[in-house]
PDB file of N, CA and C in Angstrom:
ATOM      1  N   MET A   1      20.736   8.074  59.912  1.00 60.00           N
ATOM      2  CA  MET A   1      20.992   7.677  59.012  1.00 60.00           C
ATOM      3  C   MET A   1      22.411   8.851  58.606  1.00 60.00           C
ATOM      4  N   SER A   2      22.974   8.191  57.625  1.00 73.00           N
ATOM      5  CA  SER A   2      24.083   9.297  57.596  1.00 73.00           C
ATOM      6  C   SER A   2      23.976  10.421  55.889  1.00 73.00           C
ATOM      7  N   GLY A   3      24.129  11.085  55.606  1.00 74.00           N
ATOM      8  CA  GLY A   3      24.027  11.887  54.824  1.00 74.00           C
ATOM      9  C   GLY A   3      24.149  11.574  53.688  1.00 74.00           C
ATOM     10  N   MET A   4      25.724  10.708  53.262  1.00 74.00           N
ATOM     11  CA  MET A   4      26.047  10.005  52.200  1.00 74.00           C
ATOM     12  C   MET A   4      24.721   8.659  52.150  1.00 74.00           C
ATOM     13  N   GLN A   5      24.419   7.726  53.193  1.00 77.00           N
ATOM     14  CA  GLN A   5      23.183   7.337  52.733  1.00 77.00           C
ATOM     15  C   GLN A   5      21.679   8.064  52.260  1.00 77.00           C
ATOM     16  N   GLN A   6      21.510   8.952  53.335  1.00 75.00           N
ATOM     17  CA  GLN A   6      19.846   8.946  52.715  1.00 75.00           C
ATOM     18  C   GLN A   6      20.625   9.402  50.839  1.00 75.00           C
ATOM     19  N   SER A   7      21.183  10.320  50.337  1.00 74.00           N
ATOM     20  CA  SER A   7      21.859  10.625  49.040  1.00 74.00           C
ATOM     21  C   SER A   7      22.075   9.449  48.277  1.00 74.00           C
ATOM     22  N   PHE A   8      22.538   8.509  48.764  1.00 76.00           N
ATOM     23  CA  PHE A   8      22.476   6.750  47.885  1.00 76.00           C
ATOM     24  C   PHE A   8      21.480   6.853  47.750  1.00 76.00           C
ATOM     25  N   ASP A   9      20.240   7.326  48.806  1.00 78.00           N
ATOM     26  CA  ASP A   9      18.815   5.961  48.649  1.00 78.00           C
ATOM     27  C   ASP A   9      18.122   7.074  47.969  1.00 78.00           C
ATOM     28  N   ALA A  10      18.165   8.447  47.744  1.00 77.00           N
ATOM     29  CA  ALA A  10      17.754   9.492  47.312  1.00 77.00           C
ATOM     30  C   ALA A  10      18.542   8.996  45.681  1.00 77.00           C
ATOM     31  N   GLY A  11      19.359   8.902  45.701  1.00 79.00           N
ATOM     32  CA  GLY A  11      19.312   8.750  43.622  1.00 79.00           C
ATOM     33  C   GLY A  11      19.190   7.158  44.033  1.00 79.00           C
ATOM     34  N   GLN A  12      18.642   6.496  44.204  1.00 81.00           N
ATOM     35  CA  GLN A  12      17.693   5.337  44.104  1.00 81.00           C
ATOM     36  C   GLN A  12      16.820   5.132  43.617  1.00 81.00           C
ATOM     37  N   THR A  13      16.615   5.737  44.378  1.00 83.00           N
ATOM     38  CA  THR A  13      14.870   5.924  44.563  1.00 83.00           C
ATOM     39  C   THR A  13      14.584   6.606  42.937  1.00 83.00           C
ATOM     40  N   LYS A  14      15.358   7.954  42.839  1.00 79.00           N
ATOM     41  CA  LYS A  14      14.683   8.075  41.719  1.00 79.00           C
ATOM     42  C   LYS A  14      15.230   7.877  40.493  1.00 79.00           C
ATOM     43  N   GLY A  15      16.860   7.041  40.577  1.00 81.00           N
ATOM     44  CA  GLY A  15      16.513   5.747  39.499  1.00 81.00           C
ATOM     45  C   GLY A  15      15.674   5.462  39.146  1.00 81.00           C
ATOM     46  N   ASN A  16      15.151   4.529  40.185  1.00 82.00           N
ATOM     47  CA  ASN A  16      13.549   3.695  40.135  1.00 82.00           C
ATOM     48  C   ASN A  16      12.804   3.848  39.748  1.00 82.00           C
ATOM     49  N   THR A  17      12.626   5.153  40.000  1.00 85.00           N
ATOM     50  CA  THR A  17      11.184   6.009  39.391  1.00 85.00           C
ATOM     51  C   THR A  17      11.418   6.598  37.480  1.00 85.00           C
ATOM     52  N   GLN A  18      12.726   6.532  38.095  1.00 83.00           N
ATOM     53  CA  GLN A  18      12.609   6.808  36.523  1.00 83.00           C
ATOM     54  C   GLN A  18      12.800   5.413  35.383  1.00 83.00           C
ATOM     55  N   ALA A  19      12.775   4.710  35.780  1.00 83.00           N
ATOM     56  CA  ALA A  19      12.584   3.478  34.965  1.00 83.00           C
ATOM     57  C   ALA A  19      11.340   3.102  34.371  1.00 83.00           C
ATOM     58  N   LYS A  20      10.719   3.310  36.139  1.00 84.00           N
ATOM     59  CA  LYS A  20       9.185   2.940  35.894  1.00 84.00           C
ATOM     60  C   LYS A  20       8.319   4.073  34.829  1.00 84.00           C
ATOM     61  N   VAL A  21       8.757   5.119  35.139  1.00 82.00           N
ATOM     62  CA  VAL A  21       8.327   6.061  34.206  1.00 82.00           C
ATOM     63  C   VAL A  21       8.605   5.667  32.670  1.00 82.00           C
ATOM     64  N   GLU A  22       9.939   5.025  32.389  1.00 83.00           N
ATOM     65  CA  GLU A  22       9.671   4.888  30.982  1.00 83.00           C
ATOM     66  C   GLU A  22       9.491   3.698  30.396  1.00 83.00           C
ATOM     67  N   GLN A  23       9.048   2.511  31.449  1.00 84.00           N
ATOM     68  CA  GLN A  23       8.686   1.430  31.444  1.00 84.00           C
ATOM     69  C   GLN A  23       7.260   1.904  30.765  1.00 84.00           C
ATOM     70  N   TRP A  24       6.527   2.623  31.694  1.00 82.00           N
ATOM     71  CA  TRP A  24       5.156   3.231  31.391  1.00 82.00           C
ATOM     72  C   TRP A  24       5.088   3.716  30.405  1.00 82.00           C
ATOM     73  N   THR A  25       5.978   5.032  29.668  1.00 83.00           N
ATOM     74  CA  THR A  25       5.886   5.770  28.621  1.00 83.00           C
ATOM     75  C   THR A  25       5.916   4.814  27.473  1.00 83.00           C
ATOM     76  N   ASP A  26       6.456   3.538  27.748  1.00 81.00           N
ATOM     77  CA  ASP A  26       6.751   3.028  26.197  1.00 81.00           C
ATOM     78  C   ASP A  26       5.769   1.437  26.275  1.00 81.00           C
ATOM     79  N   SER A  27       5.387   1.148  27.404  1.00 81.00           N
ATOM     80  CA  SER A  27       3.850   0.488  27.472  1.00 81.00           C
ATOM     81  C   SER A  27       3.148   1.887  26.480  1.00 81.00           C
ATOM     82  N   ILE A  28       2.671   2.936  27.343  1.00 81.00           N
ATOM     83  CA  ILE A  28       1.370   3.522  26.230  1.00 81.00           C
ATOM     84  C   ILE A  28       1.832   3.890  24.897  1.00 81.00           C
ATOM     85  N   GLN A  29       3.572   3.958  24.567  1.00 81.00           N
ATOM     86  CA  GLN A  29       3.466   4.532  23.075  1.00 81.00           C
ATOM     87  C   GLN A  29       2.706   2.840  22.578  1.00 81.00           C
ATOM     88  N   ASP A  30       3.174   1.970  23.134  1.00 79.00           N
ATOM     89  CA  ASP A  30       3.532   0.370  21.909  1.00 79.00           C
ATOM     90  C   ASP A  30       1.497   0.309  22.033  1.00 79.00           C
ATOM     91  N   THR A  31       0.519   0.674  23.214  1.00 81.00           N
ATOM     92  CA  THR A  31      -0.595   0.869  23.107  1.00 81.00           C
ATOM     93  C   THR A  31      -1.462   1.083  21.849  1.00 81.00           C
ATOM     94  N   ALA A  32      -0.826   2.990  22.149  1.00 77.00           N
ATOM     95  CA  ALA A  32      -1.231   3.715  20.909  1.00 77.00           C
ATOM     96  C   ALA A  32      -0.707   2.851  19.715  1.00 77.00           C
ATOM     97  N   ASP A  33      -0.134   2.887  19.590  1.00 76.00           N
ATOM     98  CA  ASP A  33       0.670   2.203  18.325  1.00 76.00           C
ATOM     99  C   ASP A  33      -0.218   1.477  17.674  1.00 76.00           C
ATOM    100  N   ALA A  34      -0.186   0.401  18.851  1.00 76.00           N
ATOM    101  CA  ALA A  34      -1.586  -0.751  18.623  1.00 76.00           C
ATOM    102  C   ALA A  34      -2.962  -0.275  18.107  1.00 76.00           C
ATOM    103  N   ALA A  35      -3.645   0.865  18.681  1.00 71.00           N
ATOM    104  CA  ALA A  35      -4.844   1.279  18.316  1.00 71.00           C
ATOM    105  C   ALA A  35      -4.754   1.686  17.472  1.00 71.00           C
ATOM    106  N   CYS A  36      -3.785   2.717  16.850  1.00 67.00           N
ATOM    107  CA  CYS A  36      -3.675   3.599  15.679  1.00 67.00           C
ATOM    108  C   CYS A  36      -3.756   2.283  14.180  1.00 67.00           C
ATOM    109  N   ARG A  37      -3.010   1.712  14.222  1.00 67.00           N
ATOM    110  CA  ARG A  37      -2.997   0.347  13.588  1.00 67.00           C
ATOM    111  C   ARG A  37      -4.101  -0.224  12.957  1.00 67.00           C
ATOM    112  N   ASP A  38      -4.875  -0.787  14.831  1.00 65.00           N
ATOM    113  CA  ASP A  38      -5.989  -1.287  14.362  1.00 65.00           C
ATOM    114  C   ASP A  38      -7.377  -0.030  13.482  1.00 65.00           C
ATOM    115  N   ARG A  39      -7.188   1.107  14.282  1.00 65.00           N
ATOM    116  CA  ARG A  39      -7.891   1.628  13.336  1.00 65.00           C
ATOM    117  C   ARG A  39      -7.191   1.725  11.989  1.00 65.00           C
ATOM    118  N   THR A  40      -6.479   2.119  11.101  1.00 65.00           N
ATOM    119  CA  THR A  40      -6.372   2.693  10.250  1.00 65.00           C
ATOM    120  C   THR A  40      -5.550   1.486   9.193  1.00 65.00           C
ATOM    121  N   SER A  41      -6.020   0.051   9.603  1.00 64.00           N
ATOM    122  CA  SER A  41      -5.872  -0.764   9.450  1.00 64.00           C
ATOM    123  C   SER A  41      -6.718  -1.281   7.996  1.00 64.00           C
ATOM    124  N   PRO A  42      -7.922  -1.408   8.600  1.00 67.00           N
ATOM    125  CA  PRO A  42      -9.165  -1.066   7.354  1.00 67.00           C
ATOM    126  C   PRO A  42      -9.450  -0.073   6.410  1.00 67.00           C
ATOM    127  N   GLY A  43      -9.369   0.701   6.338  1.00 67.00           N
ATOM    128  CA  GLY A  43      -9.369   1.868   6.200  1.00 67.00           C
ATOM    129  C   GLY A  43      -7.729   1.775   5.058  1.00 67.00           C
ATOM    130  N   ALA A  44      -6.351   1.289   5.305  1.00 67.00           N
ATOM    131  CA  ALA A  44      -5.497   0.554   4.563  1.00 67.00           C
ATOM    132  C   ALA A  44      -5.675  -0.146   3.537  1.00 67.00           C
ATOM    133  N   GLN A  45      -6.592  -1.311   4.119  1.00 68.00           N
ATOM    134  CA  GLN A  45      -6.348  -2.299   2.789  1.00 68.00           C
ATOM    135  C   GLN A  45      -8.052  -2.130   2.292  1.00 68.00           C
ATOM    136  N   SER A  46      -8.391  -1.171   2.228  1.00 76.00           N
ATOM    137  CA  SER A  46     -10.262  -0.753   1.523  1.00 76.00           C
ATOM    138  C   SER A  46      -9.164   0.154   0.395  1.00 76.00           C
ATOM    139  N   THR A  47      -8.500   0.963   0.686  1.00 76.00           N
ATOM    140  CA  THR A  47      -7.634   2.226  -0.242  1.00 76.00           C
ATOM    141  C   THR A  47      -7.051   0.502  -1.184  1.00 76.00           C
ATOM    142  N   TRP A  48      -6.109  -0.665  -0.762  1.00 72.00           N
ATOM    143  CA  TRP A  48      -5.873  -1.392  -1.514  1.00 72.00           C
ATOM    144  C   TRP A  48      -6.180  -2.085  -1.790  1.00 72.00           C
ATOM    145  N   ASP A  49      -7.614  -2.205  -1.772  1.00 79.00           N
ATOM    146  CA  ASP A  49      -8.733  -3.285  -2.521  1.00 79.00           C
ATOM    147  C   ASP A  49      -9.176  -2.108  -3.975  1.00 79.00           C
ATOM    148  N   SER A  50      -9.810  -1.378  -3.130  1.00 81.00           N
ATOM    149  CA  SER A  50     -10.434  -0.156  -4.283  1.00 81.00           C
ATOM    150  C   SER A  50      -8.638   0.102  -5.718  1.00 81.00           C
ATOM    151  N   ALA A  51      -7.734   0.214  -5.030  1.00 79.00           N
ATOM    152  CA  ALA A  51      -6.459   0.688  -6.118  1.00 79.00           C
ATOM    153  C   ALA A  51      -6.508  -0.535  -7.067  1.00 79.00           C
ATOM    154  N   GLN A  52      -6.338  -1.689  -6.500  1.00 78.00           N
ATOM    155  CA  GLN A  52      -6.096  -3.523  -7.361  1.00 78.00           C
ATOM    156  C   GLN A  52      -7.652  -3.383  -8.437  1.00 78.00           C
ATOM    157  N   MET A  53      -8.607  -3.280  -8.044  1.00 81.00           N
ATOM    158  CA  MET A  53      -9.929  -2.635  -8.741  1.00 81.00           C
ATOM    159  C   MET A  53      -9.927  -1.776  -9.453  1.00 81.00           C
ATOM    160  N   GLU A  54      -9.689  -0.741  -9.192  1.00 82.00           N
ATOM    161  CA  GLU A  54      -8.944   0.345 -10.477  1.00 82.00           C
ATOM    162  C   GLU A  54      -7.458  -0.126 -11.403  1.00 82.00           C
ATOM    163  N   LYS A  55      -7.061  -1.068 -10.980  1.00 79.00           N
ATOM    164  CA  LYS A  55      -5.863  -1.550 -11.670  1.00 79.00           C
ATOM    165  C   LYS A  55      -6.317  -2.153 -12.744  1.00 79.00           C
ATOM    166  N   ASP A  56      -7.187  -3.248 -12.226  1.00 80.00           N
ATOM    167  CA  ASP A  56      -7.993  -4.712 -13.084  1.00 80.00           C
ATOM    168  C   ASP A  56      -8.893  -3.677 -13.916  1.00 80.00           C
ATOM    169  N   GLN A  57     -10.038  -2.851 -13.561  1.00 81.00           N
ATOM    170  CA  GLN A  57     -11.035  -2.117 -14.680  1.00 81.00           C
ATOM    171  C   GLN A  57      -9.623  -1.107 -15.508  1.00 81.00           C
ATOM    172  N   SER A  58      -8.938  -1.076 -15.372  1.00 82.00           N
ATOM    173  CA  SER A  58      -7.675   0.028 -16.768  1.00 82.00           C
ATOM    174  C   SER A  58      -7.347  -1.524 -17.050  1.00 82.00           C
ATOM    175  N   ALA A  59      -6.680  -2.300 -16.339  1.00 81.00           N
ATOM    176  CA  ALA A  59      -6.328  -3.288 -17.344  1.00 81.00           C
ATOM    177  C   ALA A  59      -7.079  -3.813 -18.014  1.00 81.00           C
ATOM    178  N   GLY A  60      -7.491  -4.206 -18.359  1.00 82.00           N
ATOM    179  CA  GLY A  60      -9.485  -4.125 -19.235  1.00 82.00           C
ATOM    180  C   GLY A  60      -9.801  -3.516 -20.047  1.00 82.00           C
ATOM    181  N   PHE A  61      -9.189  -2.598 -20.166  1.00 82.00           N
ATOM    182  CA  PHE A  61      -9.498  -1.515 -20.727  1.00 82.00           C
ATOM    183  C   PHE A  61      -9.026  -0.994 -21.616  1.00 82.00           C
ATOM    184  N   LEU A  62      -7.778  -1.479 -21.247  1.00 82.00           N
ATOM    185  CA  LEU A  62      -6.722  -1.411 -21.973  1.00 82.00           C
ATOM    186  C   LEU A  62      -6.893  -2.272 -23.057  1.00 82.00           C
ATOM    187  N   GLN A  63      -6.712  -3.246 -22.753  1.00 84.00           N
ATOM    188  CA  GLN A  63      -6.667  -4.339 -23.838  1.00 84.00           C
ATOM    189  C   GLN A  63      -7.571  -4.383 -24.047  1.00 84.00           C
ATOM    190  N   GLN A  64      -8.997  -3.804 -23.796  1.00 86.00           N
ATOM    191  CA  GLN A  64      -9.936  -3.256 -25.173  1.00 86.00           C
ATOM    192  C   GLN A  64      -9.591  -3.037 -26.125  1.00 86.00           C
ATOM    193  N   THR A  65      -9.367  -1.631 -25.816  1.00 87.00           N
ATOM    194  CA  THR A  65      -8.468  -0.556 -26.610  1.00 87.00           C
ATOM    195  C   THR A  65      -7.301  -1.437 -27.832  1.00 87.00           C
ATOM    196  N   GLY A  66      -6.710  -1.612 -27.088  1.00 85.00           N
ATOM    197  CA  GLY A  66      -5.573  -2.208 -28.116  1.00 85.00           C
ATOM    198  C   GLY A  66      -6.210  -3.706 -29.294  1.00 85.00           C
ATOM    199  N   GLU A  67      -7.678  -4.320 -28.734  1.00 88.00           N
ATOM    200  CA  GLU A  67      -8.132  -5.088 -29.475  1.00 88.00           C
ATOM    201  C   GLU A  67      -8.633  -4.225 -30.455  1.00 88.00           C
ATOM    202  N   GLN A  68      -9.126  -2.829 -30.391  1.00 89.00           N
ATOM    203  CA  GLN A  68     -10.229  -1.979 -31.185  1.00 89.00           C
ATOM    204  C   GLN A  68      -9.230  -1.551 -32.009  1.00 89.00           C
ATOM    205  N   VAL A  69      -7.828  -1.635 -31.702  1.00 88.00           N
ATOM    206  CA  VAL A  69      -6.754  -0.733 -32.483  1.00 88.00           C
ATOM    207  C   VAL A  69      -6.599  -1.630 -33.411  1.00 88.00           C
ATOM    208  N   LYS A  70      -6.251  -2.981 -32.589  1.00 89.00           N
ATOM    209  CA  LYS A  70      -5.562  -3.428 -33.759  1.00 89.00           C
ATOM    210  C   LYS A  70      -6.950  -4.179 -35.053  1.00 89.00           C
ATOM    211  N   HIS A  71      -7.661  -4.327 -34.324  1.00 88.00           N
ATOM    212  CA  HIS A  71      -8.915  -4.663 -35.356  1.00 88.00           C
ATOM    213  C   HIS A  71      -9.498  -3.192 -36.675  1.00 88.00           C
ATOM    214  N   VAL A  72      -9.342  -2.176 -36.499  1.00 89.00           N
ATOM    215  CA  VAL A  72      -8.677  -1.230 -37.325  1.00 89.00           C
ATOM    216  C   VAL A  72      -8.218  -1.343 -38.054  1.00 89.00           C
ATOM    217  N   ALA A  73      -7.020  -1.094 -37.014  1.00 89.00           N
ATOM    218  CA  ALA A  73      -5.284  -1.665 -38.060  1.00 89.00           C
ATOM    219  C   ALA A  73      -5.235  -2.661 -39.297  1.00 89.00           C
ATOM    220  N   GLN A  74      -5.744  -4.466 -38.522  1.00 88.00           N
ATOM    221  CA  GLN A  74      -6.095  -5.784 -39.620  1.00 88.00           C
ATOM    222  C   GLN A  74      -7.222  -4.778 -41.164  1.00 88.00           C
ATOM    223  N   ASP A  75      -8.656  -3.893 -40.517  1.00 89.00           N
ATOM    224  CA  ASP A  75      -9.139  -3.551 -41.540  1.00 89.00           C
ATOM    225  C   ASP A  75      -8.747  -2.366 -42.593  1.00 89.00           C
ATOM    226  N   ALA A  76      -7.851  -1.322 -42.101  1.00 88.00           N
ATOM    227  CA  ALA A  76      -7.284  -0.560 -43.073  1.00 88.00           C
ATOM    228  C   ALA A  76      -6.215  -1.515 -43.901  1.00 88.00           C
ATOM    229  N   MET A  77      -5.151  -2.446 -43.817  1.00 88.00           N
ATOM    230  CA  MET A  77      -4.543  -3.293 -43.688  1.00 88.00           C
ATOM    231  C   MET A  77      -5.444  -4.137 -44.754  1.00 88.00           C
ATOM    232  N   ASP A  78      -6.090  -4.482 -44.835  1.00 87.00           N
ATOM    233  CA  ASP A  78      -7.248  -5.199 -45.739  1.00 87.00           C
ATOM    234  C   ASP A  78      -7.899  -4.350 -46.864  1.00 87.00           C
ATOM    235  N   SER A  79      -8.375  -3.565 -45.807  1.00 87.00           N
ATOM    236  CA  SER A  79      -8.503  -2.075 -47.870  1.00 87.00           C
ATOM    237  C   SER A  79      -7.569  -1.718 -48.583  1.00 87.00           C
ATOM    238  N   VAL A  80      -6.774  -1.572 -47.848  1.00 86.00           N
ATOM    239  CA  VAL A  80      -5.269  -1.039 -48.442  1.00 86.00           C
ATOM    240  C   VAL A  80      -5.143  -2.034 -49.766  1.00 86.00           C
ATOM    241  N   LYS A  81      -5.303  -3.509 -48.998  1.00 85.00           N
ATOM    242  CA  LYS A  81      -4.628  -4.607 -49.970  1.00 85.00           C
ATOM    243  C   LYS A  81      -6.270  -4.724 -51.394  1.00 85.00           C
ATOM    244  N   ASN A  82      -7.351  -4.766 -50.411  1.00 85.00           N
ATOM    245  CA  ASN A  82      -7.885  -4.946 -51.610  1.00 85.00           C
ATOM    246  C   ASN A  82      -8.122  -3.894 -52.608  1.00 85.00           C
ATOM    247  N   THR A  83      -7.484  -2.368 -52.056  1.00 85.00           N
ATOM    248  CA  THR A  83      -7.852  -0.970 -53.165  1.00 85.00           C
ATOM    249  C   THR A  83      -6.482  -1.979 -54.072  1.00 85.00           C
ATOM    250  N   LEU A  84      -5.355  -1.971 -54.115  1.00 84.00           N
ATOM    251  CA  LEU A  84      -4.120  -2.310 -54.584  1.00 84.00           C
ATOM    252  C   LEU A  84      -4.121  -3.877 -55.759  1.00 84.00           C
ATOM    253  N   GLY A  85      -5.713  -5.204 -55.026  1.00 84.00           N
ATOM    254  CA  GLY A  85      -5.833  -5.787 -56.102  1.00 84.00           C
ATOM    255  C   GLY A  85      -4.909  -7.451 -55.467  1.00 84.00           C
ATOM    256  N   ILE A  86      -4.860  -6.575 -54.418  1.00 84.00           N
ATOM    257  CA  ILE A  86      -4.197  -8.137 -53.339  1.00 84.00           C
ATOM    258  C   ILE A  86      -4.278  -8.375 -52.544  1.00 84.00           C
ATOM    259  N   GLY A  87      -5.141  -8.210 -52.150  1.00 67.00           N
ATOM    260  CA  GLY A  87      -6.679  -9.157 -50.981  1.00 67.00           C
ATOM    261  C   GLY A  87      -6.422 -10.306 -51.088  1.00 67.00           C
ATOM    262  N   GLN A  88      -7.390 -10.474 -50.508  1.00 70.00           N
ATOM    263  CA  GLN A  88      -7.981 -12.304 -50.716  1.00 70.00           C
ATOM    264  C   GLN A  88      -8.677 -12.085 -51.280  1.00 70.00           C
ATOM    265  N   ASN A  89     -10.333 -10.855 -50.670  1.00 57.00           N
ATOM    266  CA  ASN A  89     -11.107 -10.777 -51.822  1.00 57.00           C
ATOM    267  C   ASN A  89     -11.499 -10.578 -53.247  1.00 57.00           C
ATOM    268  N   GLN A  90     -10.016 -10.383 -54.177  1.00 52.00           N
ATOM    269  CA  GLN A  90     -10.292 -10.781 -54.773  1.00 52.00           C
ATOM    270  C   GLN A  90      -8.878 -11.497 -55.975  1.00 52.00           C
ATOM    271  N   LYS A  91      -9.340 -12.218 -55.752  1.00 49.00           N
ATOM    272  CA  LYS A  91      -9.474 -13.633 -56.800  1.00 49.00           C
ATOM    273  C   LYS A  91      -9.906 -14.017 -58.330  1.00 49.00           C
TER     274      LYS A  91
END
């Protein structure tokens, strides 16, 4: 075999080896990424669920607070009207 042929064959073998290594590296990376997603997915879902529950609780608290403020304001307005003699209780 000539020196050129040997160099060509060596280069071809090196290229094939590099391609295989890249395929294996990509495969390993994909497997690692999938494992991380599988491992973190339940945690992420749990965090999302907790955030949704906190959001719902906050909305409920704000709704209750808004209703209380509304009632206090209504009572204050009724008290002022009664004091001025224009309330419904003054007939």
